[in-house]
């Protein structure tokens, strides 16, 4: 038996595999089955571990797995012995005897890597403090659904240099698009991720000017100013206030620019109602595409 096909981070995956997963997801979105089988994951069970809250990730993985003919077990933080100190490694060994794949949403990225290192079944990153790759697969599907291939396009990330920003940086390199990040000086993306993108020859730039990043961009993206687990709310809101995505910023982007947000949104903070409910916004398609993209990820991991 070979190593399990984990889905941990976009930077560690081959670009061709990521493209294949997007094609699988788009096939599911059209209501077709790539393998021709109606229930390709019949008899398979996915464990979903949530150490942080979730609406979209939880529901889209559960519905997606069931649509593929499989089943799920959902484990909250206090439901398992993890909450009482059983190690991640032991949990990985045990769950691998019961289920065919494990998705985890947790705080520390080390826990995800530890789980993957000790599981004999595929492990999927459902968000850590460091990254959120499933989200960006859905976002790329959404852009391509509306505007065609992402390669060569210009994306602007406005706001916190957080977990979602990290996965966008990884994606920019793997999918060959330009990414301009504008974040406060106090909340930059991790330097090692920017360095990695530079070393890979990626078209990724970082600065503190939202207007410069958004100018003529094909897509403007933001996220909450206070992520799950962030403690310094007041300082964050103050630093991020100049980074709100409003109508005037969107008007400075390309004529056909899209607006994206992984949700949940904090209207009146990182984005105005006029933008999230306006003509640029594809946020509901992004949310829907979580389902289709993850069916692609599950199919790749389990087949
Ligand atoms: N975008 C996203 O991951 O949403 P949830 O936190 O609701 O899962
Ligand atoms: N950056 C946000 C994303 C939520 C889906 C968080 O980590 O809370």
Coordinates of C-alpha atoms and ligand atoms in Angstrom, one line a residue:
X1 CA 0.0 0.0 0.0
X2 CA 1.4 3.4 -1.0
X3 CA 1.3 6.6 1.2
X4 CA -2.2 8.1 1.7
X5 CA -3.1 11.0 -0.6
X6 CA -3.3 13.8 1.9
X7 CA -4.6 17.3 1.0
X8 CA -2.7 19.5 3.4
X9 CA -1.5 22.6 1.6
X10 CA -1.4 23.8 -2.0
X11 CA 2.4 24.5 -2.0
X12 CA 3.2 20.8 -1.4
X13 CA 1.1 19.6 -4.3
X14 CA 1.8 19.3 -8.0
X15 CA 0.2 21.9 -10.1
X16 CA -1.2 19.2 -12.5
X17 CA -2.9 17.4 -9.6
X18 CA -4.5 20.6 -8.4
X19 CA -5.8 21.3 -11.9
X20 CA -7.1 17.7 -12.1
X21 CA -9.0 18.3 -8.8
X22 CA -10.6 21.4 -10.2
X23 CA -11.7 19.5 -13.2
X24 CA -13.2 16.8 -11.0
X25 CA -15.0 19.5 -9.0
X26 CA -16.3 21.2 -12.1
X27 CA -17.6 17.9 -13.4
X28 CA -19.5 17.3 -10.2
X29 CA -20.9 20.8 -10.4
X30 CA -22.4 19.9 -13.9
X31 CA -24.1 17.0 -12.2
X32 CA -21.9 14.5 -13.9
X33 CA -19.7 11.7 -12.3
X34 CA -16.1 11.7 -13.5
X35 CA -15.9 8.0 -13.0
X36 CA -19.3 7.3 -14.4
X37 CA -20.3 5.7 -11.1
X38 CA -23.3 7.1 -9.4
X39 CA -22.0 6.5 -5.8
X40 CA -18.2 6.4 -6.2
X41 CA -17.5 6.6 -2.5
X42 CA -20.0 4.0 -1.5
X43 CA -18.9 2.2 1.7
X44 CA -16.3 4.9 2.6
X45 CA -16.5 7.0 5.8
X46 CA -15.0 10.4 6.4
X47 CA -14.3 11.6 10.0
X48 CA -14.7 15.4 10.4
X49 CA -12.9 16.8 13.4
X50 CA -13.8 20.4 14.4
X51 CA -11.8 22.2 17.1
X52 CA -13.2 25.5 15.8
X53 CA -16.7 26.5 14.6
X54 CA -17.8 26.0 11.0
X55 CA -20.9 26.4 8.8
X56 CA -19.7 25.9 5.2
X57 CA -16.9 23.5 5.8
X58 CA -18.9 21.2 8.0
X59 CA -22.1 21.2 5.8
X60 CA -20.3 21.0 2.5
X61 CA -18.1 18.1 3.5
X62 CA -21.0 16.2 5.0
X63 CA -23.4 16.8 2.1
X64 CA -20.6 16.2 -0.4
X65 CA -19.5 12.9 1.1
X66 CA -23.2 11.7 1.2
X67 CA -23.8 12.8 -2.4
X68 CA -20.8 10.6 -3.4
X69 CA -22.4 7.6 -1.6
X70 CA -20.2 7.7 1.5
X71 CA -20.9 8.5 5.1
X72 CA -19.4 10.8 7.8
X73 CA -18.7 10.9 11.5
X74 CA -18.6 14.5 12.9
X75 CA -16.4 15.0 16.0
X76 CA -16.5 18.2 18.0
X77 CA -13.6 19.2 20.3
X78 CA -15.4 18.1 23.5
X79 CA -16.8 14.9 21.9
X80 CA -13.5 13.0 21.8
X81 CA -10.6 12.1 24.1
X82 CA -8.5 14.7 22.2
X83 CA -10.2 17.3 24.5
X84 CA -8.9 15.3 27.5
X85 CA -5.3 15.0 26.3
X86 CA -5.2 11.9 24.1
X87 CA -2.4 12.7 21.6
X88 CA -3.1 13.5 18.0
X89 CA -0.8 10.7 17.0
X90 CA -2.8 8.1 18.9
X91 CA -6.0 9.5 17.7
X92 CA -4.7 9.3 14.1
X93 CA -3.8 5.6 14.6
X94 CA -7.2 4.7 16.0
X95 CA -9.3 6.7 13.6
X96 CA -7.4 5.1 10.7
X97 CA -8.7 1.7 11.8
X98 CA -12.4 3.0 11.5
X99 CA -12.6 5.5 8.7
X100 CA -11.3 6.0 5.2
X101 CA -10.3 9.7 5.5
X102 CA -10.0 12.4 8.1
X103 CA -10.7 16.1 7.7
X104 CA -9.6 18.3 10.6
X105 CA -10.2 22.0 11.4
X106 CA -7.9 23.0 14.2
X107 CA -5.7 25.8 15.5
X108 CA -2.1 24.8 15.2
X109 CA -0.8 23.6 11.8
X110 CA 1.5 21.3 13.6
X111 CA -1.5 19.3 14.8
X112 CA -2.6 18.8 11.2
X113 CA 0.9 17.6 10.2
X114 CA 1.1 15.4 13.2
X115 CA -2.3 13.8 12.3
X116 CA -1.1 13.3 8.7
X117 CA 2.2 11.9 9.9
X118 CA 0.5 9.2 12.0
X119 CA -2.6 8.4 9.9
X120 CA -2.7 5.6 7.4
X121 CA -5.6 7.2 5.6
X122 CA -5.8 10.5 3.8
X123 CA -6.0 13.7 5.9
X124 CA -7.6 16.9 4.6
X125 CA -6.9 20.4 6.0
X126 CA -10.2 22.0 6.8
X127 CA -8.5 25.2 8.1
X128 CA -5.7 25.8 10.5
X129 CA -4.3 29.1 11.9
X130 CA -1.8 28.9 9.0
X131 CA -3.8 28.0 5.9
X132 CA -7.2 27.1 4.3
X133 CA -6.5 25.3 1.0
X134 CA -10.0 23.8 0.5
X135 CA -11.4 27.4 0.4
X136 CA -9.0 28.5 -2.3
X137 CA -9.8 25.5 -4.5
X138 CA -13.5 26.6 -4.4
X139 CA -12.5 30.2 -5.0
X140 CA -10.4 29.3 -8.1
X141 CA -13.3 27.2 -9.4
X142 CA -15.6 30.3 -8.9
X143 CA -13.3 32.6 -10.8
X144 CA -13.0 30.2 -13.7
X145 CA -16.7 29.6 -13.7
X146 CA -17.2 33.3 -14.3
X147 CA -14.1 34.5 -16.1
X148 CA -12.2 31.6 -17.5
X149 CA -8.6 30.4 -16.6
X150 CA -6.9 32.1 -13.6
X151 CA -3.5 31.9 -15.2
X152 CA -2.1 35.4 -16.0
X153 CA -5.0 37.2 -14.2
X154 CA -4.4 39.7 -11.4
X155 CA -5.8 39.1 -7.9
X156 CA -5.7 41.6 -5.0
X157 CA -5.8 40.5 -1.4
X158 CA -6.9 43.4 0.8
X159 CA -6.7 43.0 4.6
X160 CA -5.2 40.7 7.2
X161 CA -2.2 38.5 6.1
X162 CA -4.0 35.5 7.6
X163 CA -4.5 31.8 6.9
X164 CA -6.7 32.4 3.8
X165 CA -4.0 34.8 2.4
X166 CA -1.4 32.1 2.9
X167 CA -3.3 29.6 0.7
X168 CA -3.9 32.4 -1.9
X169 CA -0.1 32.9 -2.0
X170 CA 0.4 29.1 -2.5
X171 CA -2.2 29.2 -5.2
X172 CA -0.7 32.1 -7.1
X173 CA 2.5 30.1 -7.6
X174 CA 0.8 26.8 -8.5
X175 CA -1.8 28.4 -10.9
X176 CA 0.5 31.1 -12.3
X177 CA -1.5 34.2 -11.6
X178 CA -0.4 37.6 -10.1
X179 CA -1.3 38.2 -6.5
X180 CA -0.9 41.6 -4.9
X181 CA -1.4 41.7 -1.2
X182 CA -2.1 44.9 0.7
X183 CA -2.0 44.4 4.5
X184 CA -1.2 46.6 7.5
X185 CA 2.4 46.7 8.4
X186 CA 1.5 45.0 11.7
X187 CA -0.4 42.2 10.0
X188 CA 1.7 40.9 7.1
X189 CA 1.5 37.4 5.6
X190 CA 4.3 35.2 7.0
X191 CA 7.7 36.2 5.5
X192 CA 8.7 32.6 4.8
X193 CA 5.6 32.2 2.6
X194 CA 6.5 35.3 0.6
X195 CA 10.1 34.1 0.4
X196 CA 8.9 30.7 -0.9
X197 CA 6.7 32.4 -3.5
X198 CA 9.7 34.5 -4.6
X199 CA 12.0 31.5 -4.8
X200 CA 9.5 29.7 -6.9
X201 CA 9.4 32.7 -9.3
X202 CA 5.8 33.5 -8.3
X203 CA 4.2 36.9 -9.2
X204 CA 3.4 37.7 -5.6
X205 CA 3.9 41.2 -4.2
X206 CA 3.3 42.6 -0.8
X207 CA 2.6 46.2 0.3
X208 CA 0.5 48.4 2.6
X209 CA -1.5 50.3 -0.1
X210 CA -5.0 48.9 -0.8
X211 CA -5.7 51.2 -3.7
X212 CA -2.4 50.3 -5.4
X213 CA -3.1 46.6 -5.0
X214 CA -6.7 46.8 -6.3
X215 CA -6.0 49.0 -9.3
X216 CA -7.2 47.3 -12.5
X217 CA -7.3 43.9 -10.6
X218 CA -9.4 41.1 -12.1
X219 CA -10.5 40.0 -8.6
X220 CA -10.5 41.7 -5.2
X221 CA -10.5 39.4 -2.1
X222 CA -10.8 40.1 1.6
X223 CA -11.6 38.2 4.8
X224 CA -12.6 39.0 8.4
X225 CA -10.4 41.3 10.4
X226 CA -10.6 39.0 13.4
X227 CA -10.1 35.3 12.7
X228 CA -11.1 32.5 15.0
X229 CA -8.7 32.4 17.9
X230 CA -7.4 36.0 17.4
X231 CA -7.2 37.8 20.6
X232 CA -6.2 41.4 19.8
X233 CA -9.5 42.5 18.4
X234 CA -9.3 46.2 19.1
X235 CA -5.8 46.7 17.7
X236 CA -6.7 44.6 14.6
X237 CA -9.8 46.7 13.8
X238 CA -7.7 49.9 14.2
X239 CA -4.9 48.6 11.9
X240 CA -7.3 47.2 9.3
X241 CA -9.7 50.2 9.1
X242 CA -8.0 51.6 6.0
X243 CA -8.3 48.2 4.3
X244 CA -12.1 48.1 4.0
X245 CA -13.3 46.9 0.5
X246 CA -15.9 49.5 -0.5
X247 CA -17.5 50.6 -3.7
X248 CA -14.8 53.1 -4.6
X249 CA -12.1 50.5 -4.3
X250 CA -14.1 48.1 -6.5
X251 CA -14.6 50.8 -9.1
X252 CA -10.8 51.2 -9.3
X253 CA -10.4 47.5 -10.2
X254 CA -10.9 46.1 -13.7
X255 CA -14.3 46.8 -15.3
X256 CA -15.3 43.1 -15.0
X257 CA -13.7 42.6 -11.6
X258 CA -15.1 40.1 -9.2
X259 CA -15.3 40.4 -5.4
X260 CA -14.6 37.3 -3.2
X261 CA -14.8 36.6 0.5
X262 CA -14.6 33.1 2.0
X263 CA -17.4 34.1 4.6
X264 CA -18.5 34.6 7.3
X265 CA -18.4 38.3 6.5
X266 CA -18.5 41.2 8.9
X267 CA -20.5 43.7 6.9
X268 CA -19.4 47.3 7.6
X269 CA -15.9 46.1 8.7
X270 CA -13.8 44.4 6.0
X271 CA -16.6 44.9 3.3
X272 CA -19.5 47.2 2.8
X273 CA -23.0 46.0 2.0
X274 CA -22.7 47.7 -1.4
X275 CA -19.8 45.5 -2.4
X276 CA -20.9 42.1 -0.9
X277 CA -24.4 42.6 -2.3
X278 CA -23.3 44.4 -5.4
X279 CA -22.6 43.5 -9.0
X280 CA -19.0 42.4 -8.4
X281 CA -19.8 39.8 -5.7
X282 CA -19.6 36.1 -6.3
X283 CA -19.5 35.1 -2.6
X284 CA -22.6 32.8 -2.8
X285 CA -21.0 30.9 -5.7
X286 CA -17.8 30.6 -3.7
X287 CA -19.8 29.0 -0.8
X288 CA -21.6 26.6 -3.2
X289 CA -18.3 25.7 -4.9
X290 CA -17.0 24.5 -1.5
X291 CA -19.3 21.5 -2.1
X292 CA -18.2 20.8 -5.6
X293 CA -14.5 21.4 -5.0
X294 CA -14.4 19.2 -2.0
X295 CA -16.1 16.4 -3.9
X296 CA -13.2 16.7 -6.2
X297 CA -10.7 16.6 -3.3
X298 CA -12.5 13.6 -1.7
X299 CA -12.5 11.7 -5.0
X300 CA -8.8 12.4 -5.5
X301 CA -7.9 11.4 -1.9
X302 CA -10.0 8.2 -1.9
X303 CA -9.6 6.8 -5.4
Ligands
LIG1 N1 -15.3 29.7 4.7 C1 -15.4 28.8 5.7 O1 -14.5 28.0 5.9 O2 -16.5 28.9 6.4 P1 -16.9 28.1 7.7 O3 -16.0 28.6 8.8 O4 -18.3 28.3 7.9 O5 -16.6 26.6 7.5
LIG2 N1 -9.6 33.7 8.5 C1 -10.9 33.2 9.0 C2 -11.4 32.2 7.9 C3 -12.8 31.7 8.3 C4 -13.3 30.7 7.3 C5 -10.6 32.4 10.3 O1 -9.6 31.7 10.4 O2 -11.4 32.6 11.2

